[in-house]
PDB file of C-alpha atoms in Angstrom:
ATOM      1  CA  UNK A   1      -3.881   4.722 -12.150  1.00  0.00           C
ATOM      2  CA  UNK A   2      -4.561   6.086  -8.684  1.00  0.00           C
ATOM      3  CA  UNK A   3      -8.174   6.718  -7.805  1.00  0.00           C
ATOM      4  CA  UNK A   4      -7.985   8.252  -4.371  1.00  0.00           C
ATOM      5  CA  UNK A   5      -6.724  11.760  -4.018  1.00  0.00           C
ATOM      6  CA  UNK A   6      -5.750  13.076  -0.622  1.00  0.00           C
ATOM      7  CA  UNK A   7      -5.964  16.683   0.398  1.00  0.00           C
ATOM      8  CA  UNK A   8      -3.893  18.478   1.504  1.00  0.00           C
ATOM      9  CA  UNK A   9      -0.690  17.076   0.059  1.00  0.00           C
ATOM     10  CA  UNK A  10       1.190  18.278   3.128  1.00  0.00           C
ATOM     11  CA  UNK A  11       0.096  19.410   6.577  1.00  0.00           C
ATOM     12  CA  UNK A  12       2.143  20.832   9.416  1.00  0.00           C
ATOM     13  CA  UNK A  13       0.660  21.263  12.897  1.00  0.00           C
ATOM     14  CA  UNK A  14       1.733  21.698  16.500  1.00  0.00           C
ATOM     15  CA  UNK A  15       1.649  18.812  18.933  1.00  0.00           C
ATOM     16  CA  UNK A  16      -1.733  18.604  20.621  1.00  0.00           C
ATOM     17  CA  UNK A  17      -3.658  20.017  17.660  1.00  0.00           C
ATOM     18  CA  UNK A  18      -6.046  17.970  15.551  1.00  0.00           C
ATOM     19  CA  UNK A  19      -5.146  16.946  12.019  1.00  0.00           C
ATOM     20  CA  UNK A  20      -7.730  16.428   9.307  1.00  0.00           C
ATOM     21  CA  UNK A  21      -6.986  14.785   5.983  1.00  0.00           C
ATOM     22  CA  UNK A  22      -9.430  14.286   3.163  1.00  0.00           C
ATOM     23  CA  UNK A  23      -9.707  11.716   0.425  1.00  0.00           C
ATOM     24  CA  UNK A  24     -11.806  11.879  -2.722  1.00  0.00           C
ATOM     25  CA  UNK A  25     -12.384   9.020  -5.128  1.00  0.00           C
ATOM     26  CA  UNK A  26     -14.070   8.518  -8.465  1.00  0.00           C
ATOM     27  CA  UNK A  27     -15.945   5.226  -8.716  1.00  0.00           C
ATOM     28  CA  UNK A  28     -18.174   3.265  -6.369  1.00  0.00           C
ATOM     29  CA  UNK A  29     -16.414   1.387  -3.610  1.00  0.00           C
ATOM     30  CA  UNK A  30     -16.874  -1.555  -1.299  1.00  0.00           C
ATOM     31  CA  UNK A  31     -14.777  -0.030   1.449  1.00  0.00           C
ATOM     32  CA  UNK A  32     -12.211   2.675   2.089  1.00  0.00           C
ATOM     33  CA  UNK A  33      -9.111   2.228   4.168  1.00  0.00           C
ATOM     34  CA  UNK A  34      -6.488   4.505   5.662  1.00  0.00           C
ATOM     35  CA  UNK A  35      -2.843   3.542   5.996  1.00  0.00           C
ATOM     36  CA  UNK A  36       0.155   5.253   7.584  1.00  0.00           C
ATOM     37  CA  UNK A  37       3.704   5.115   6.289  1.00  0.00           C
ATOM     38  CA  UNK A  38       6.723   6.319   8.178  1.00  0.00           C
ATOM     39  CA  UNK A  39       9.573   7.525   6.014  1.00  0.00           C
ATOM     40  CA  UNK A  40      11.136   4.704   4.025  1.00  0.00           C
ATOM     41  CA  UNK A  41       9.049   2.016   5.715  1.00  0.00           C
ATOM     42  CA  UNK A  42       6.105  -0.218   4.845  1.00  0.00           C
ATOM     43  CA  UNK A  43       2.487   0.781   5.293  1.00  0.00           C
ATOM     44  CA  UNK A  44       0.514   0.177   8.461  1.00  0.00           C
ATOM     45  CA  UNK A  45      -3.237  -0.347   8.290  1.00  0.00           C
ATOM     46  CA  UNK A  46      -5.125   2.139  10.454  1.00  0.00           C
ATOM     47  CA  UNK A  47      -8.822   1.733   9.862  1.00  0.00           C
ATOM     48  CA  UNK A  48     -11.353   0.370   7.373  1.00  0.00           C
ATOM     49  CA  UNK A  49     -14.805   1.784   6.782  1.00  0.00           C
ATOM     50  CA  UNK A  50     -17.347  -0.063   4.651  1.00  0.00           C
ATOM     51  CA  UNK A  51     -19.559   1.631   2.100  1.00  0.00           C
ATOM     52  CA  UNK A  52     -22.633   1.244   4.302  1.00  0.00           C
ATOM     53  CA  UNK A  53     -20.946   2.937   7.272  1.00  0.00           C
ATOM     54  CA  UNK A  54     -20.717   6.679   7.810  1.00  0.00           C
ATOM     55  CA  UNK A  55     -18.335   7.030  10.721  1.00  0.00           C
ATOM     56  CA  UNK A  56     -15.837   4.902  12.566  1.00  0.00           C
ATOM     57  CA  UNK A  57     -13.520   5.461  15.516  1.00  0.00           C
ATOM     58  CA  UNK A  58     -10.304   3.841  16.641  1.00  0.00           C
ATOM     59  CA  UNK A  59      -8.464   5.421  19.542  1.00  0.00           C
ATOM     60  CA  UNK A  60      -7.531   8.958  18.477  1.00  0.00           C
ATOM     61  CA  UNK A  61      -8.659   8.298  14.902  1.00  0.00           C
ATOM     62  CA  UNK A  62     -12.035   9.187  13.471  1.00  0.00           C
ATOM     63  CA  UNK A  63     -12.963   8.369   9.897  1.00  0.00           C
ATOM     64  CA  UNK A  64     -16.034   9.527   8.044  1.00  0.00           C
ATOM     65  CA  UNK A  65     -17.328   8.392   4.685  1.00  0.00           C
ATOM     66  CA  UNK A  66     -19.760  10.214   2.420  1.00  0.00           C
ATOM     67  CA  UNK A  67     -20.523   7.975  -0.545  1.00  0.00           C
ATOM     68  CA  UNK A  68     -22.768  10.606  -2.148  1.00  0.00           C
ATOM     69  CA  UNK A  69     -19.788  12.955  -2.361  1.00  0.00           C
ATOM     70  CA  UNK A  70     -17.305  10.144  -2.895  1.00  0.00           C
ATOM     71  CA  UNK A  71     -15.146  11.435  -0.087  1.00  0.00           C
ATOM     72  CA  UNK A  72     -13.706  10.436   3.259  1.00  0.00           C
ATOM     73  CA  UNK A  73     -11.886  12.232   6.020  1.00  0.00           C
ATOM     74  CA  UNK A  74      -9.406  11.077   8.631  1.00  0.00           C
ATOM     75  CA  UNK A  75      -9.198  13.048  11.855  1.00  0.00           C
ATOM     76  CA  UNK A  76      -6.328  12.519  14.276  1.00  0.00           C
ATOM     77  CA  UNK A  77      -7.064  14.164  17.603  1.00  0.00           C
ATOM     78  CA  UNK A  78      -4.466  15.453  20.071  1.00  0.00           C
ATOM     79  CA  UNK A  79      -1.638  14.803  17.640  1.00  0.00           C
ATOM     80  CA  UNK A  80       1.797  13.683  18.801  1.00  0.00           C
ATOM     81  CA  UNK A  81       5.227  14.001  17.209  1.00  0.00           C
ATOM     82  CA  UNK A  82       5.082  10.232  16.606  1.00  0.00           C
ATOM     83  CA  UNK A  83       2.100  10.782  14.273  1.00  0.00           C
ATOM     84  CA  UNK A  84       4.487  12.377  11.771  1.00  0.00           C
ATOM     85  CA  UNK A  85       4.126  10.211   8.657  1.00  0.00           C
ATOM     86  CA  UNK A  86       2.433   9.989   5.292  1.00  0.00           C
ATOM     87  CA  UNK A  87      -1.201   8.948   5.321  1.00  0.00           C
ATOM     88  CA  UNK A  88      -2.824   7.176   2.384  1.00  0.00           C
ATOM     89  CA  UNK A  89      -6.389   6.345   1.597  1.00  0.00           C
ATOM     90  CA  UNK A  90      -7.085   3.219  -0.406  1.00  0.00           C
ATOM     91  CA  UNK A  91     -10.341   2.212  -2.013  1.00  0.00           C
ATOM     92  CA  UNK A  92     -11.517  -1.381  -2.044  1.00  0.00           C
ATOM     93  CA  UNK A  93     -13.851  -2.686  -4.706  1.00  0.00           C
ATOM     94  CA  UNK A  94     -15.954  -5.774  -5.222  1.00  0.00           C
ATOM     95  CA  UNK A  95     -14.582  -8.939  -6.741  1.00  0.00           C
ATOM     96  CA  UNK A  96     -10.902  -9.589  -7.103  1.00  0.00           C
ATOM     97  CA  UNK A  97      -9.894  -6.016  -7.887  1.00  0.00           C
ATOM     98  CA  UNK A  98      -6.932  -4.649  -5.920  1.00  0.00           C
ATOM     99  CA  UNK A  99      -6.818  -1.733  -3.512  1.00  0.00           C
ATOM    100  CA  UNK A 100      -6.214   1.594  -5.221  1.00  0.00           C
ATOM    101  CA  UNK A 101      -4.085   4.046  -3.251  1.00  0.00           C
ATOM    102  CA  UNK A 102      -3.956   7.821  -3.408  1.00  0.00           C
ATOM    103  CA  UNK A 103      -0.793   9.902  -3.374  1.00  0.00           C
ATOM    104  CA  UNK A 104      -0.965  10.563   0.343  1.00  0.00           C
ATOM    105  CA  UNK A 105      -0.854  13.439   2.780  1.00  0.00           C
ATOM    106  CA  UNK A 106       2.474  14.154   4.486  1.00  0.00           C
ATOM    107  CA  UNK A 107       1.763  15.102   8.086  1.00  0.00           C
ATOM    108  CA  UNK A 108       4.374  16.816  10.230  1.00  0.00           C
ATOM    109  CA  UNK A 109       3.644  17.228  13.927  1.00  0.00           C
ATOM    110  CA  UNK A 110       5.983  19.687  15.560  1.00  0.00           C
ATOM    111  CA  UNK A 111       6.789  19.214  19.236  1.00  0.00           C
TER     112      UNK A 111
ATOM    113  CA  UNK B   1       8.009 -11.530  14.582  1.00  0.00           C
ATOM    114  CA  UNK B   2       5.183 -12.996  12.506  1.00  0.00           C
ATOM    115  CA  UNK B   3       4.683 -10.047  10.168  1.00  0.00           C
ATOM    116  CA  UNK B   4       5.395  -9.836   6.459  1.00  0.00           C
ATOM    117  CA  UNK B   5       9.098  -9.942   5.694  1.00  0.00           C
ATOM    118  CA  UNK B   6      10.974  -8.918   2.574  1.00  0.00           C
ATOM    119  CA  UNK B   7      14.476  -9.597   1.450  1.00  0.00           C
ATOM    120  CA  UNK B   8      16.688  -7.837   0.657  1.00  0.00           C
ATOM    121  CA  UNK B   9      15.804  -4.484   2.201  1.00  0.00           C
ATOM    122  CA  UNK B  10      18.043  -2.639  -0.212  1.00  0.00           C
ATOM    123  CA  UNK B  11      19.393  -3.600  -3.613  1.00  0.00           C
ATOM    124  CA  UNK B  12      21.755  -1.599  -5.780  1.00  0.00           C
ATOM    125  CA  UNK B  13      22.312  -2.928  -9.265  1.00  0.00           C
ATOM    126  CA  UNK B  14      23.637  -1.833 -12.601  1.00  0.00           C
ATOM    127  CA  UNK B  15      21.387  -1.221 -15.550  1.00  0.00           C
ATOM    128  CA  UNK B  16      20.783  -4.398 -17.514  1.00  0.00           C
ATOM    129  CA  UNK B  17      21.180  -6.767 -14.579  1.00  0.00           C
ATOM    130  CA  UNK B  18      18.415  -9.036 -13.304  1.00  0.00           C
ATOM    131  CA  UNK B  19      17.175  -8.749  -9.734  1.00  0.00           C
ATOM    132  CA  UNK B  20      14.933 -10.945  -7.617  1.00  0.00           C
ATOM    133  CA  UNK B  21      13.110  -9.982  -4.455  1.00  0.00           C
ATOM    134  CA  UNK B  22      11.541 -12.301  -1.929  1.00  0.00           C
ATOM    135  CA  UNK B  23       8.446 -11.844   0.212  1.00  0.00           C
ATOM    136  CA  UNK B  24       7.348 -14.063   3.083  1.00  0.00           C
ATOM    137  CA  UNK B  25       3.726 -13.352   4.016  1.00  0.00           C
ATOM    138  CA  UNK B  26       2.008 -13.897   7.333  1.00  0.00           C
ATOM    139  CA  UNK B  27       1.724 -17.672   7.501  1.00  0.00           C
ATOM    140  CA  UNK B  28      -2.064 -18.057   7.545  1.00  0.00           C
ATOM    141  CA  UNK B  29      -2.626 -15.493   4.783  1.00  0.00           C
ATOM    142  CA  UNK B  30      -3.485 -16.956   1.404  1.00  0.00           C
ATOM    143  CA  UNK B  31      -3.402 -13.717  -0.582  1.00  0.00           C
ATOM    144  CA  UNK B  32      -0.155 -11.986  -1.460  1.00  0.00           C
ATOM    145  CA  UNK B  33       0.259  -8.679  -3.295  1.00  0.00           C
ATOM    146  CA  UNK B  34       3.125  -6.813  -4.899  1.00  0.00           C
ATOM    147  CA  UNK B  35       3.198  -3.030  -5.239  1.00  0.00           C
ATOM    148  CA  UNK B  36       5.680  -0.494  -6.498  1.00  0.00           C
ATOM    149  CA  UNK B  37       6.064   2.890  -4.864  1.00  0.00           C
ATOM    150  CA  UNK B  38       8.025   5.814  -6.229  1.00  0.00           C
ATOM    151  CA  UNK B  39       8.932   8.957  -4.322  1.00  0.00           C
ATOM    152  CA  UNK B  40       5.946  11.074  -3.408  1.00  0.00           C
ATOM    153  CA  UNK B  41       3.419   8.572  -4.731  1.00  0.00           C
ATOM    154  CA  UNK B  42       1.171   5.985  -3.225  1.00  0.00           C
ATOM    155  CA  UNK B  43       1.709   2.268  -3.809  1.00  0.00           C
ATOM    156  CA  UNK B  44       0.936   1.132  -7.340  1.00  0.00           C
ATOM    157  CA  UNK B  45      -0.502  -2.364  -7.643  1.00  0.00           C
ATOM    158  CA  UNK B  46       1.506  -4.845  -9.726  1.00  0.00           C
ATOM    159  CA  UNK B  47       0.114  -8.337  -9.193  1.00  0.00           C
ATOM    160  CA  UNK B  48      -1.414 -10.665  -6.653  1.00  0.00           C
ATOM    161  CA  UNK B  49      -1.762 -14.338  -5.780  1.00  0.00           C
ATOM    162  CA  UNK B  50      -4.361 -16.407  -4.059  1.00  0.00           C
ATOM    163  CA  UNK B  51      -2.425 -19.380  -2.791  1.00  0.00           C
ATOM    164  CA  UNK B  52      -0.194 -20.312  -5.742  1.00  0.00           C
ATOM    165  CA  UNK B  53      -2.515 -18.935  -8.422  1.00  0.00           C
ATOM    166  CA  UNK B  54      -1.617 -15.569  -9.918  1.00  0.00           C
ATOM    167  CA  UNK B  55      -5.023 -13.947 -10.313  1.00  0.00           C
ATOM    168  CA  UNK B  56      -4.031 -10.610 -11.743  1.00  0.00           C
ATOM    169  CA  UNK B  57      -0.897  -9.806 -13.643  1.00  0.00           C
ATOM    170  CA  UNK B  58      -2.022  -7.344 -16.262  1.00  0.00           C
ATOM    171  CA  UNK B  59      -0.720  -4.469 -14.137  1.00  0.00           C
ATOM    172  CA  UNK B  60       2.854  -5.688 -14.226  1.00  0.00           C
ATOM    173  CA  UNK B  61       4.762  -2.822 -15.742  1.00  0.00           C
ATOM    174  CA  UNK B  62       6.303  -4.709 -18.634  1.00  0.00           C
ATOM    175  CA  UNK B  63       7.241  -8.204 -19.694  1.00  0.00           C
ATOM    176  CA  UNK B  64      10.512  -7.709 -17.832  1.00  0.00           C
ATOM    177  CA  UNK B  65       8.562  -8.126 -14.594  1.00  0.00           C
ATOM    178  CA  UNK B  66       7.441 -11.533 -13.390  1.00  0.00           C
ATOM    179  CA  UNK B  67       6.297 -12.988 -10.101  1.00  0.00           C
ATOM    180  CA  UNK B  68       5.900 -16.466  -8.706  1.00  0.00           C
ATOM    181  CA  UNK B  69       4.485 -18.101  -5.623  1.00  0.00           C
ATOM    182  CA  UNK B  70       5.353 -21.726  -6.247  1.00  0.00           C
ATOM    183  CA  UNK B  71       3.971 -23.392  -3.140  1.00  0.00           C
ATOM    184  CA  UNK B  72       1.496 -20.785  -2.032  1.00  0.00           C
ATOM    185  CA  UNK B  73       3.827 -19.544   0.674  1.00  0.00           C
ATOM    186  CA  UNK B  74       6.656 -17.122  -0.162  1.00  0.00           C
ATOM    187  CA  UNK B  75       6.738 -15.178  -3.407  1.00  0.00           C
ATOM    188  CA  UNK B  76       9.452 -13.774  -5.629  1.00  0.00           C
ATOM    189  CA  UNK B  77       9.356 -10.758  -7.915  1.00  0.00           C
ATOM    190  CA  UNK B  78      11.925 -10.708 -10.693  1.00  0.00           C
ATOM    191  CA  UNK B  79      12.896  -7.784 -12.868  1.00  0.00           C
ATOM    192  CA  UNK B  80      14.973  -8.643 -15.892  1.00  0.00           C
ATOM    193  CA  UNK B  81      17.272  -6.230 -17.720  1.00  0.00           C
ATOM    194  CA  UNK B  82      16.740  -3.504 -15.145  1.00  0.00           C
ATOM    195  CA  UNK B  83      16.410   0.103 -16.235  1.00  0.00           C
ATOM    196  CA  UNK B  84      16.975   3.283 -14.244  1.00  0.00           C
ATOM    197  CA  UNK B  85      13.231   3.861 -14.242  1.00  0.00           C
ATOM    198  CA  UNK B  86      12.798   0.678 -12.221  1.00  0.00           C
ATOM    199  CA  UNK B  87      14.350   2.406  -9.200  1.00  0.00           C
ATOM    200  CA  UNK B  88      11.625   2.402  -6.572  1.00  0.00           C
ATOM    201  CA  UNK B  89      10.432   0.764  -3.378  1.00  0.00           C
ATOM    202  CA  UNK B  90       8.843  -2.630  -3.981  1.00  0.00           C
ATOM    203  CA  UNK B  91       6.277  -3.525  -1.348  1.00  0.00           C
ATOM    204  CA  UNK B  92       4.699  -6.843  -0.559  1.00  0.00           C
ATOM    205  CA  UNK B  93       1.473  -7.287   1.383  1.00  0.00           C
ATOM    206  CA  UNK B  94      -0.642 -10.226   2.459  1.00  0.00           C
ATOM    207  CA  UNK B  95      -4.203 -10.749   3.572  1.00  0.00           C
ATOM    208  CA  UNK B  96      -6.475 -13.558   4.670  1.00  0.00           C
ATOM    209  CA  UNK B  97      -9.063 -14.396   2.011  1.00  0.00           C
ATOM    210  CA  UNK B  98     -10.822 -11.069   1.893  1.00  0.00           C
ATOM    211  CA  UNK B  99      -8.654  -8.383   0.343  1.00  0.00           C
ATOM    212  CA  UNK B 100     -10.019  -5.862   2.767  1.00  0.00           C
ATOM    213  CA  UNK B 101      -7.098  -5.402   5.140  1.00  0.00           C
ATOM    214  CA  UNK B 102      -3.595  -5.859   3.849  1.00  0.00           C
ATOM    215  CA  UNK B 103      -0.479  -6.204   5.989  1.00  0.00           C
ATOM    216  CA  UNK B 104       2.617  -4.748   4.430  1.00  0.00           C
ATOM    217  CA  UNK B 105       6.238  -5.706   4.656  1.00  0.00           C
ATOM    218  CA  UNK B 106       9.035  -3.151   5.072  1.00  0.00           C
ATOM    219  CA  UNK B 107       9.752  -3.061   1.355  1.00  0.00           C
ATOM    220  CA  UNK B 108      12.799  -3.550  -0.848  1.00  0.00           C
ATOM    221  CA  UNK B 109      14.369  -0.361  -2.098  1.00  0.00           C
ATOM    222  CA  UNK B 110      15.867  -0.858  -5.559  1.00  0.00           C
ATOM    223  CA  UNK B 111      18.410   1.532  -7.014  1.00  0.00           C
ATOM    224  CA  UNK B 112      19.443   1.005 -10.616  1.00  0.00           C
ATOM    225  CA  UNK B 113      22.656   2.804 -11.567  1.00  0.00           C
TER     226      UNK B 113
END
């Protein structure tokens, strides 16, 4: 079963605007990760945030984590047409348990 | 290119046939994962290996699914007696020791007619 749930399911914005995607999860986590998937391709790892971190940046990406609300957000600033993709959050847990992915947010950036 | 590779990229088969997919992980990675992804969904975990040991296989969808990693390098995923419901993208990923960051291959898209 999928634990993470992204919101919104789909998002359409103009180039240059910021895009915000949210992820909620149900059980305690060790870390939370965001991945991008272009249509029909494999997933690309974007960023990992550990449970004891609250915010992390990587280039135009900013991720926040609120473990009390069991939620995370991914902000893409100054979006580009090339950012058009599906974005998935995945929760990591202790031990040998696998990553659990959400259903994703489909982002369309219109030039 | 030293990323994760999968072969074939596309497979069309008839219902009832057996299919086998191959995954070659990043060479220094000792963990290898298989996922299935259907349209509009996120990847669904199937199984994973640490070196040649299969540490989790309870999530394999049925006994028609099996996976091997005989020498701790490449892995194969076999589906026997395929059904139309098996049509999906099958993704492989690898990581180094910690499962934290996984590197995905391009996937094998299976279509069962």
